[in-house]
Coordinates of N, CA and C in Angstrom, one line a residue:
Chain A
D1 N 24.9 24.8 -89.8 CA 24.5 23.4 -89.9 C 25.6 22.6 -90.7
Q2 N 26.1 21.6 -90.0 CA 27.2 20.8 -90.6 C 26.7 19.8 -91.6
Q3 N 27.0 19.9 -92.8 CA 26.5 19.0 -93.8 C 27.3 17.7 -93.9
V4 N 28.5 17.8 -93.5 CA 29.4 16.6 -93.5 C 29.9 16.4 -92.1
K5 N 29.6 15.2 -91.5 CA 29.9 15.0 -90.1 C 30.8 13.8 -89.9
Q6 N 31.9 14.0 -89.2 CA 32.7 12.9 -88.7 C 32.6 12.8 -87.2
N7 N 31.8 11.9 -86.7 CA 31.4 12.0 -85.3 C 32.5 11.5 -84.4
S8 N 33.5 10.8 -84.9 CA 34.6 10.4 -84.0 C 35.8 11.3 -84.2
P9 N 36.1 12.1 -83.2 CA 37.3 13.0 -83.3 C 38.6 12.2 -83.3
S10 N 38.6 11.0 -82.7 CA 39.8 10.2 -82.7 C 39.5 8.7 -82.7
L11 N 40.5 8.0 -83.2 CA 40.3 6.5 -83.3 C 41.7 5.9 -83.1
S12 N 41.7 4.9 -82.3 CA 43.0 4.2 -82.0 C 42.9 2.8 -82.5
V13 N 43.8 2.3 -83.3 CA 43.7 0.9 -83.9 C 45.1 0.3 -83.8
Q14 N 45.1 -1.0 -83.6 CA 46.4 -1.7 -83.5 C 47.0 -1.9 -84.9
E15 N 48.3 -1.8 -85.0 CA 48.9 -2.1 -86.2 C 48.6 -3.5 -86.8
G16 N 48.3 -3.5 -88.1 CA 47.9 -4.8 -88.7 C 46.4 -5.0 -88.8
R17 N 45.7 -4.3 -87.9 CA 44.2 -4.5 -87.9 C 43.5 -3.6 -88.9
I18 N 42.2 -3.7 -89.0 CA 41.5 -2.8 -89.9 C 41.1 -1.5 -89.2
S19 N 41.3 -0.4 -89.9 CA 40.8 0.9 -89.4 C 39.5 1.3 -90.2
I20 N 38.5 1.7 -89.5 CA 37.3 2.1 -90.2 C 36.9 3.5 -89.7
L21 N 36.9 4.4 -90.7 CA 36.6 5.8 -90.4 C 35.2 6.1 -91.0
N22 N 34.4 6.7 -90.3 CA 33.0 6.9 -90.7 C 32.7 8.4 -91.0
C23 N 31.7 8.6 -91.9 CA 31.3 9.9 -92.3 C 29.9 9.9 -92.7
D24 N 29.1 10.9 -92.2 CA 27.7 11.1 -92.5 C 27.5 12.4 -93.2
Y25 N 26.5 12.5 -94.1 CA 26.2 13.7 -94.7 C 24.7 14.0 -94.8
T26 N 24.4 15.2 -95.0 CA 22.9 15.5 -94.9 C 22.4 16.1 -96.3
N27 N 23.3 16.6 -97.1 CA 22.9 17.2 -98.3 C 22.7 16.2 -99.4
S28 N 21.5 16.0 -99.9 CA 21.2 15.0 -101.0 C 21.8 15.4 -102.3
M29 N 22.3 16.6 -102.4 CA 22.8 17.1 -103.7 C 24.3 16.6 -103.9
F30 N 24.9 16.2 -102.8 CA 26.3 15.7 -102.9 C 26.3 14.5 -103.8
D31 N 27.2 14.5 -104.8 CA 27.3 13.3 -105.7 C 28.7 12.8 -105.8
Y32 N 29.7 13.4 -105.1 CA 31.0 12.9 -105.2 C 31.7 13.1 -103.8
F33 N 32.4 12.0 -103.4 CA 32.9 12.0 -102.0 C 34.4 11.6 -102.0
L34 N 35.1 12.3 -101.1 CA 36.5 12.1 -101.1 C 37.0 11.9 -99.7
W35 N 38.1 11.2 -99.6 CA 38.9 11.2 -98.3 C 40.3 11.8 -98.5
Y36 N 40.6 12.6 -97.5 CA 42.0 13.2 -97.5 C 42.6 12.8 -96.2
K37 N 44.0 12.7 -96.3 CA 44.8 12.5 -95.1 C 45.6 13.7 -94.9
K38 N 45.8 14.1 -93.6 CA 46.5 15.3 -93.3 C 47.5 15.1 -92.2
Y39 N 48.7 15.5 -92.4 CA 49.7 15.5 -91.3 C 49.8 17.0 -90.9
P40 N 50.3 17.2 -89.6 CA 50.4 18.5 -89.1 C 51.3 19.4 -90.0
A41 N 50.9 20.7 -90.2 CA 51.6 21.7 -90.9 C 51.8 21.3 -92.4
E42 N 50.9 20.4 -92.9 CA 51.0 20.1 -94.3 C 49.5 20.2 -94.9
G43 N 49.4 20.4 -96.2 CA 48.1 20.4 -96.8 C 47.6 19.0 -96.9
P44 N 46.2 18.8 -97.0 CA 45.6 17.5 -97.1 C 46.1 16.8 -98.4
T45 N 46.3 15.5 -98.3 CA 46.7 14.7 -99.4 C 45.5 13.8 -99.8
F46 N 45.2 13.8 -101.1 CA 44.0 13.0 -101.6 C 44.3 11.6 -101.5
L47 N 43.3 10.8 -101.0 CA 43.5 9.4 -100.8 C 42.7 8.6 -101.8
I48 N 41.4 8.8 -101.8 CA 40.5 8.0 -102.6 C 39.2 8.7 -102.7
S49 N 38.4 8.4 -103.7 CA 37.1 9.1 -103.9 C 36.1 8.1 -104.4
I50 N 34.9 8.5 -104.4 CA 33.8 7.6 -104.9 C 32.7 8.5 -105.5
S51 N 32.2 8.1 -106.6 CA 31.0 8.8 -107.2 C 29.7 8.2 -106.6
S52 N 28.7 9.0 -106.6 CA 27.4 8.5 -106.1 C 26.8 7.4 -106.9
I53 N 27.3 7.1 -108.1 CA 26.8 6.0 -108.9 C 27.4 4.7 -108.5
K54 N 28.4 4.7 -107.6 CA 29.0 3.5 -107.1 C 28.7 3.3 -105.6
D55 N 28.9 2.1 -105.2 CA 28.8 1.9 -103.7 C 30.1 1.5 -103.1
K56 N 31.1 1.3 -103.9 CA 32.4 0.8 -103.4 C 33.5 1.2 -104.4
N57 N 34.7 1.7 -103.8 CA 35.8 1.9 -104.6 C 37.1 1.5 -103.8
E58 N 38.0 0.8 -104.5 CA 39.1 0.2 -103.8 C 40.4 0.7 -104.4
D59 N 41.4 1.0 -103.6 CA 42.7 1.3 -104.1 C 43.7 0.8 -103.1
G60 N 44.3 -0.3 -103.4 CA 45.3 -0.9 -102.5 C 44.7 -1.2 -101.2
R61 N 45.3 -0.6 -100.1 CA 44.8 -0.9 -98.8 C 43.6 -0.1 -98.4
F62 N 43.2 0.8 -99.3 CA 42.1 1.7 -99.0 C 40.8 1.3 -99.8
T63 N 39.7 1.3 -99.0 CA 38.4 1.0 -99.7 C 37.4 2.0 -99.1
V64 N 36.7 2.6 -100.0 CA 35.6 3.5 -99.5 C 34.3 2.9 -99.9
F65 N 33.3 2.9 -98.9 CA 32.0 2.4 -99.1 C 31.0 3.5 -99.0
L66 N 30.0 3.5 -99.9 CA 29.0 4.5 -99.9 C 27.6 3.9 -99.8
N67 N 26.9 4.4 -98.8 CA 25.5 3.9 -98.6 C 24.6 5.2 -98.8
K68 N 24.1 5.3 -100.0 CA 23.4 6.6 -100.3 C 22.1 6.7 -99.5
S69 N 21.4 5.6 -99.3 CA 20.1 5.6 -98.6 C 20.3 6.1 -97.1
A70 N 21.5 5.7 -96.6 CA 21.8 6.1 -95.2 C 22.6 7.4 -95.1
K71 N 23.0 7.9 -96.3 CA 23.8 9.1 -96.4 C 25.1 8.9 -95.5
H72 N 25.7 7.8 -95.8 CA 26.9 7.4 -95.0 C 28.0 6.8 -95.8
L73 N 29.2 7.2 -95.5 CA 30.3 6.6 -96.2 C 31.4 6.2 -95.1
S74 N 32.2 5.2 -95.5 CA 33.2 4.8 -94.6 C 34.5 4.5 -95.4
L75 N 35.6 4.7 -94.7 CA 36.9 4.4 -95.3 C 37.5 3.3 -94.5
H76 N 37.9 2.2 -95.2 CA 38.5 1.0 -94.5 C 40.0 1.0 -94.9
I77 N 40.8 0.8 -94.0 CA 42.3 0.7 -94.2 C 42.7 -0.6 -93.7
V78 N 43.2 -1.5 -94.6 CA 43.6 -2.9 -94.2 C 44.9 -3.3 -94.9
P79 N 45.9 -3.7 -94.3 CA 46.1 -3.6 -92.8 C 46.6 -2.2 -92.4
S80 N 46.3 -1.8 -91.2 CA 46.7 -0.5 -90.8 C 48.2 -0.5 -90.5
Q81 N 48.9 0.6 -90.9 CA 50.3 0.7 -90.7 C 50.6 2.0 -89.9
P82 N 51.8 2.0 -89.2 CA 52.1 3.2 -88.4 C 52.1 4.5 -89.2
G83 N 52.5 4.5 -90.5 CA 52.4 5.7 -91.3 C 51.0 6.2 -91.6
D84 N 50.0 5.4 -91.3 CA 48.7 5.8 -91.5 C 48.2 6.7 -90.4
S85 N 49.0 6.9 -89.3 CA 48.6 7.8 -88.3 C 48.5 9.2 -88.8
A86 N 47.4 9.8 -88.8 CA 47.2 11.2 -89.3 C 45.7 11.6 -89.1
V87 N 45.4 12.8 -89.5 CA 44.0 13.2 -89.4 C 43.3 12.9 -90.8
Y88 N 42.2 12.3 -90.8 CA 41.5 11.9 -92.0 C 40.2 12.8 -92.2
F89 N 40.1 13.4 -93.3 CA 39.0 14.2 -93.6 C 38.1 13.6 -94.7
C90 N 36.8 13.6 -94.4 CA 35.8 13.2 -95.4 C 35.4 14.5 -96.1
A91 N 35.2 14.5 -97.4 CA 34.7 15.7 -98.1 C 33.7 15.3 -99.1
A92 N 32.8 16.3 -99.5 CA 31.8 16.0 -100.4 C 31.6 17.2 -101.4
S93 N 31.1 16.9 -102.5 CA 31.0 17.9 -103.6 C 29.6 17.7 -104.3
A94 N 29.0 18.8 -104.7 CA 27.8 18.7 -105.5 C 28.0 19.2 -106.8
G95 N 27.5 18.5 -107.9 CA 27.7 19.0 -109.2 C 29.2 19.0 -109.6
S96 N 29.8 17.9 -109.3 CA 31.3 17.9 -109.4 C 31.8 17.8 -110.8
G97 N 30.9 17.4 -111.7 CA 31.4 17.2 -113.1 C 32.2 18.4 -113.6
G98 N 31.7 19.6 -113.4 CA 32.4 20.8 -113.9 C 33.5 21.3 -113.0
G99 N 33.6 20.7 -111.9 CA 34.7 21.1 -111.0 C 34.5 22.5 -110.4
A100 N 33.2 23.0 -110.4 CA 33.0 24.4 -110.1 C 32.6 24.5 -108.6
D101 N 32.3 23.5 -107.9 CA 31.8 23.6 -106.6 C 32.9 23.3 -105.6
G102 N 32.8 24.0 -104.5 CA 33.8 23.8 -103.4 C 33.5 22.5 -102.7
L103 N 34.5 22.0 -102.0 CA 34.3 20.8 -101.2 C 33.9 21.2 -99.8
T104 N 33.0 20.4 -99.3 CA 32.5 20.6 -97.9 C 33.2 19.5 -97.1
F105 N 33.9 19.9 -96.1 CA 34.7 18.9 -95.3 C 34.0 18.6 -94.0
G106 N 34.3 17.4 -93.5 CA 34.0 17.1 -92.1 C 35.1 17.7 -91.3
K107 N 35.0 17.5 -89.9 CA 36.0 18.1 -89.0 C 37.2 17.2 -88.8
G108 N 37.1 16.0 -89.4 CA 38.3 15.2 -89.3 C 38.3 14.1 -88.2
T109 N 38.9 13.0 -88.4 CA 39.1 12.0 -87.4 C 40.6 11.7 -87.3
H110 N 41.1 11.8 -86.0 CA 42.6 11.6 -85.8 C 42.8 10.1 -85.6
L111 N 43.4 9.5 -86.6 CA 43.7 8.0 -86.5 C 45.0 7.8 -85.9
I112 N 45.1 7.0 -84.9 CA 46.3 6.7 -84.2 C 46.6 5.2 -84.3
I113 N 47.7 4.8 -85.0 CA 47.9 3.3 -85.1 C 48.9 2.9 -84.0
Q114 N 48.5 2.0 -83.2 CA 49.3 1.6 -82.1 C 50.2 0.4 -82.5
P115 N 51.5 0.4 -82.1 CA 52.4 -0.7 -82.5 C 52.0 -2.0 -81.8
Chain B
K1 N 55.9 16.4 -112.2 CA 55.0 17.5 -112.3 C 55.0 18.2 -110.9
A2 N 55.2 19.5 -110.9 CA 55.2 20.3 -109.6 C 53.8 20.3 -109.0
G3 N 53.8 20.3 -107.7 CA 52.5 20.4 -107.0 C 52.0 21.8 -106.9
V4 N 51.0 22.0 -106.0 CA 50.4 23.3 -105.7 C 51.4 24.0 -104.8
T5 N 51.8 25.2 -105.2 CA 52.7 26.0 -104.4 C 52.1 27.2 -103.8
Q6 N 52.2 27.4 -102.5 CA 51.7 28.5 -101.8 C 52.8 29.3 -101.2
T7 N 52.7 30.7 -101.3 CA 53.6 31.5 -100.7 C 52.9 32.7 -100.0
P8 N 53.4 33.2 -98.9 CA 54.5 32.6 -98.1 C 54.0 31.5 -97.3
R9 N 54.9 30.7 -96.6 CA 54.5 29.6 -95.8 C 54.0 30.1 -94.4
Y10 N 54.6 31.2 -94.0 CA 54.3 31.7 -92.6 C 54.2 33.2 -92.7
L11 N 53.3 33.8 -92.0 CA 53.0 35.2 -92.0 C 52.5 35.7 -90.7
I12 N 53.0 36.8 -90.2 CA 52.5 37.4 -88.9 C 52.1 38.8 -89.3
K13 N 50.9 39.1 -89.0 CA 50.3 40.5 -89.3 C 49.7 41.0 -88.0
T14 N 49.5 42.3 -88.0 CA 48.8 43.0 -86.9 C 47.3 43.2 -87.2
R15 N 46.5 43.2 -86.2 CA 45.1 43.5 -86.4 C 44.9 44.8 -87.2
G16 N 44.0 44.8 -88.1 CA 43.7 46.0 -88.9 C 44.4 46.0 -90.2
Q17 N 45.5 45.3 -90.3 CA 46.3 45.2 -91.6 C 45.6 44.4 -92.6
Q18 N 46.1 44.4 -93.8 CA 45.6 43.5 -94.8 C 46.7 42.6 -95.3
V19 N 46.3 41.5 -95.9 CA 47.3 40.5 -96.3 C 46.9 39.9 -97.7
T20 N 47.9 39.5 -98.4 CA 47.7 38.8 -99.7 C 48.5 37.6 -99.7
L21 N 47.8 36.5 -100.0 CA 48.4 35.1 -100.1 C 48.4 34.7 -101.6
S22 N 49.4 33.9 -102.0 CA 49.5 33.6 -103.4 C 49.5 32.0 -103.5
C23 N 48.9 31.6 -104.7 CA 48.8 30.2 -104.9 C 49.1 29.9 -106.4
S24 N 50.0 29.0 -106.7 CA 50.3 28.6 -108.1 C 49.8 27.1 -108.2
P25 N 48.8 26.9 -109.1 CA 48.2 25.6 -109.2 C 49.2 24.6 -110.0
I26 N 48.8 23.4 -110.0 CA 49.5 22.4 -110.8 C 49.3 22.8 -112.2
S27 N 50.4 22.6 -113.0 CA 50.4 23.0 -114.4 C 49.2 22.4 -115.1
G28 N 48.5 23.2 -115.8 CA 47.3 22.7 -116.6 C 46.0 22.7 -115.8
H29 N 46.1 22.9 -114.5 CA 44.8 23.0 -113.8 C 44.3 24.4 -113.9
R30 N 43.0 24.5 -114.1 CA 42.4 25.8 -114.3 C 41.5 26.2 -113.1
S31 N 41.2 25.3 -112.2 CA 40.4 25.6 -111.1 C 41.2 25.7 -109.8
V32 N 41.0 26.8 -109.1 CA 41.8 27.0 -107.9 C 40.8 27.4 -106.8
S33 N 40.9 26.7 -105.7 CA 40.0 27.0 -104.6 C 40.8 27.3 -103.3
W34 N 40.1 28.0 -102.4 CA 40.8 28.4 -101.1 C 40.0 27.9 -100.0
Y35 N 40.7 27.5 -98.9 CA 40.1 27.0 -97.7 C 40.8 27.6 -96.5
Q36 N 40.0 27.7 -95.4 CA 40.5 28.2 -94.2 C 40.4 27.0 -93.2
Q37 N 41.5 26.7 -92.5 CA 41.5 25.7 -91.5 C 41.8 26.3 -90.1
T38 N 40.9 26.1 -89.2 CA 41.1 26.5 -87.8 C 40.8 25.3 -86.9
P39 N 41.3 25.3 -85.7 CA 41.1 24.1 -84.8 C 39.6 23.9 -84.5
G40 N 38.9 25.0 -84.4 CA 37.5 24.8 -84.0 C 36.5 24.5 -85.1
Q41 N 36.8 25.1 -86.3 CA 35.9 24.9 -87.4 C 36.3 24.0 -88.5
G42 N 37.5 23.4 -88.4 CA 38.0 22.5 -89.4 C 38.3 23.2 -90.7
L43 N 38.1 22.5 -91.8 CA 38.4 23.1 -93.2 C 37.1 23.7 -93.7
Q44 N 37.2 25.0 -94.0 CA 36.0 25.7 -94.5 C 36.3 26.3 -95.9
F45 N 35.4 26.1 -96.8 CA 35.6 26.6 -98.2 C 35.4 28.1 -98.2
L46 N 36.3 28.8 -98.9 CA 36.3 30.2 -99.0 C 35.7 30.6 -100.4
F47 N 36.4 30.2 -101.4 CA 35.9 30.5 -102.8 C 36.7 29.6 -103.8
E48 N 36.1 29.5 -105.0 CA 36.7 28.8 -106.1 C 36.7 29.6 -107.3
Y49 N 37.8 29.6 -108.1 CA 38.0 30.3 -109.3 C 38.2 29.3 -110.5
F50 N 37.7 29.6 -111.6 CA 37.9 28.8 -112.8 C 38.0 29.8 -113.9
S51 N 39.1 29.7 -114.7 CA 39.3 30.6 -115.8 C 39.0 32.1 -115.4
E52 N 39.6 32.5 -114.4 CA 39.6 33.9 -113.9 C 38.2 34.3 -113.4
T53 N 37.3 33.4 -113.3 CA 35.9 33.8 -112.8 C 35.7 33.1 -111.4
Q54 N 35.1 33.9 -110.5 CA 34.7 33.2 -109.2 C 33.5 32.4 -109.5
R55 N 33.6 31.1 -109.3 CA 32.4 30.2 -109.6 C 31.6 29.9 -108.3
N56 N 32.2 30.0 -107.2 CA 31.5 29.6 -106.0 C 32.1 30.3 -104.8
K57 N 31.3 30.6 -103.8 CA 31.8 31.3 -102.6 C 31.2 30.7 -101.4
G58 N 32.1 30.6 -100.4 CA 31.6 30.1 -99.1 C 31.1 31.2 -98.2
N59 N 30.8 30.9 -97.0 CA 30.1 31.8 -96.1 C 31.1 32.6 -95.3
F60 N 31.8 33.5 -96.0 CA 32.8 34.4 -95.3 C 32.5 35.8 -95.6
P61 N 32.9 36.7 -94.7 CA 32.6 38.2 -94.9 C 33.3 38.7 -96.1
G62 N 32.9 39.9 -96.6 CA 33.5 40.5 -97.7 C 34.9 40.9 -97.6
R63 N 35.5 40.8 -96.3 CA 36.9 41.2 -96.1 C 37.8 40.1 -96.8
F64 N 37.2 39.0 -97.1 CA 37.9 37.9 -97.8 C 37.6 38.0 -99.3
S65 N 38.6 38.2 -100.1 CA 38.4 38.3 -101.5 C 39.6 37.6 -102.2
G66 N 39.3 37.3 -103.5 CA 40.4 36.6 -104.3 C 40.3 37.0 -105.7
R67 N 41.3 36.5 -106.4 CA 41.3 36.7 -107.9 C 42.1 35.6 -108.5
Q68 N 41.9 35.4 -109.8 CA 42.7 34.5 -110.5 C 43.2 35.1 -111.8
F69 N 44.5 34.9 -112.1 CA 45.1 35.5 -113.3 C 45.0 34.5 -114.5
S70 N 45.4 35.1 -115.7 CA 45.2 34.3 -116.9 C 46.1 33.0 -116.9
N71 N 47.1 33.0 -116.1 CA 48.0 31.8 -116.0 C 47.5 30.9 -114.9
S72 N 46.3 31.1 -114.4 CA 45.6 30.3 -113.4 C 46.2 30.5 -112.0
R73 N 47.2 31.3 -111.8 CA 47.7 31.6 -110.5 C 46.6 32.4 -109.8
S74 N 46.5 32.2 -108.5 CA 45.5 32.9 -107.7 C 46.0 33.6 -106.5
E75 N 45.4 34.7 -106.1 CA 45.7 35.4 -104.9 C 44.5 35.5 -104.0
M76 N 44.7 35.5 -102.7 CA 43.6 35.7 -101.8 C 44.0 36.9 -100.9
N77 N 43.1 37.8 -100.7 CA 43.3 39.0 -99.9 C 42.4 39.0 -98.7
V78 N 42.9 39.4 -97.6 CA 42.1 39.6 -96.4 C 42.4 41.0 -95.9
S79 N 41.3 41.8 -95.8 CA 41.5 43.2 -95.3 C 41.1 43.3 -93.9
T80 N 41.5 44.4 -93.3 CA 41.1 44.7 -91.9 C 41.2 43.4 -91.0
L81 N 42.4 42.9 -90.9 CA 42.6 41.6 -90.2 C 42.1 41.6 -88.8
E82 N 41.5 40.5 -88.4 CA 41.0 40.3 -87.0 C 41.8 39.1 -86.4
L83 N 41.8 39.1 -85.1 CA 42.5 38.0 -84.4 C 42.0 36.6 -84.9
G84 N 40.7 36.6 -85.1 CA 40.0 35.3 -85.5 C 40.4 34.8 -86.9
D85 N 41.1 35.7 -87.7 CA 41.5 35.3 -89.0 C 42.8 34.4 -88.9
S86 N 43.4 34.3 -87.8 CA 44.6 33.4 -87.6 C 44.2 32.0 -88.0
A87 N 44.8 31.4 -88.9 CA 44.5 30.1 -89.4 C 45.5 29.6 -90.5
L88 N 45.3 28.4 -90.9 CA 46.1 27.8 -92.0 C 45.2 28.0 -93.2
Y89 N 45.7 28.7 -94.2 CA 45.0 29.0 -95.4 C 45.5 28.0 -96.5
L90 N 44.6 27.2 -97.0 CA 45.0 26.2 -98.0 C 44.4 26.5 -99.4
C91 N 45.3 26.3 -100.4 CA 44.8 26.4 -101.7 C 44.8 25.1 -102.4
A92 N 43.9 24.8 -103.3 CA 43.8 23.5 -104.0 C 43.5 23.8 -105.4
S93 N 44.0 22.9 -106.3 CA 43.7 23.0 -107.7 C 43.1 21.7 -108.2
R94 N 42.3 21.9 -109.3 CA 41.7 20.7 -109.9 C 41.9 20.8 -111.4
G95 N 42.1 19.7 -112.0 CA 42.1 19.6 -113.5 C 40.7 19.8 -114.0
R96 N 40.7 20.0 -115.3 CA 39.4 20.3 -116.0 C 38.4 19.1 -115.8
L97 N 38.9 17.9 -115.9 CA 38.0 16.7 -115.9 C 38.0 16.0 -114.5
N98 N 39.1 16.3 -113.8 CA 39.2 15.6 -112.5 C 38.3 16.3 -111.5
T99 N 37.9 15.6 -110.5 CA 37.2 16.2 -109.4 C 38.1 16.2 -108.1
E100 N 39.2 15.5 -108.1 CA 40.0 15.5 -106.9 C 40.7 16.8 -106.8
A101 N 40.7 17.4 -105.7 CA 41.4 18.7 -105.5 C 42.8 18.3 -104.8
F102 N 43.8 18.9 -105.4 CA 45.2 18.7 -104.8 C 45.6 20.0 -104.1
F103 N 46.0 19.8 -102.8 CA 46.3 20.9 -102.0 C 47.8 21.3 -101.9
G104 N 48.0 22.5 -101.7 CA 49.3 23.0 -101.3 C 49.6 22.8 -99.8
Q105 N 50.7 23.2 -99.4 CA 51.1 23.1 -98.0 C 50.5 24.1 -97.1
G106 N 49.9 25.2 -97.7 CA 49.2 26.2 -96.9 C 50.1 27.3 -96.4
T107 N 49.5 28.4 -96.1 CA 50.1 29.6 -95.5 C 49.5 29.7 -94.1
R108 N 50.4 29.7 -93.1 CA 50.0 29.8 -91.7 C 50.0 31.3 -91.4
L109 N 48.8 31.9 -91.2 CA 48.7 33.3 -90.9 C 48.4 33.5 -89.4
T110 N 49.2 34.3 -88.8 CA 49.0 34.7 -87.4 C 48.7 36.1 -87.3
V111 N 47.6 36.5 -86.7 CA 47.2 37.9 -86.5 C 47.4 38.2 -85.0
V112 N 48.2 39.3 -84.7 CA 48.5 39.6 -83.3 C 48.0 41.0 -83.0

C-alpha cells in the first residue's frame, strides 16, 4: 500500500510559467513533508519542507502548500527555469521531531521545462 | 562543510556474494538512514541509525543489515545477493534538531 502518491509520472511546463507538482498521502500520522529534487546518477537534493502545523511555506521560487483535511500537498515553482528539469520526490515523515523515523517517498514526477 | 559521502560509487557483484557499502554523514549529524532506489519501486526506506542504534527499519528481508559506528559513519551489508538487489543505494544524514535529510550521491550496485 503506497502511503505517499505522486500520480503524475511526468509534467511538461513552458519556461517562465508556473509548475505545480502534486502529492497525496494516506497516513494520518505524517506530520512533516518534504520535497526533493533529483538529477540522474545523483542523490536527491532537499528543496523545501513543511510542518503539519502550517499550510504554506515559501522559499524563493518554491512554495509548498499543505491541505491536511484533503491529505494533499503541492509544490509550486514560479517562474519555471530550464535548470528545474529533474525528478521531484515528495516525502513524508511521522514523529519527525526526534529524527528517528524514515522518510516515505512518492515515486516521483519528472518535470520537463520546455524552452 | 562536507556533504554525505558514500563509497564506492559503483559496484558489480555476482549472485550469492555479499557486499558492504559505506556512508560518512555530514559532520555533527548523528542520524544516518539508508534507502534503495529502483525504477519500479522508487525510493524505499531500509533502516535508520541514531547514536549506533537502529531506530527504525523498512520492509526488507534480513539479508539487508547495517550498523553505525561511534563516529556516526555507517555501513550497510547485503548478503546472498540476488539480481533484484541491483539498485542505487542512497545514504542520508540528519542533524539532531533538523528533520531534513541530506543525501549522498549513492552507490550503484549491479548484481550479475
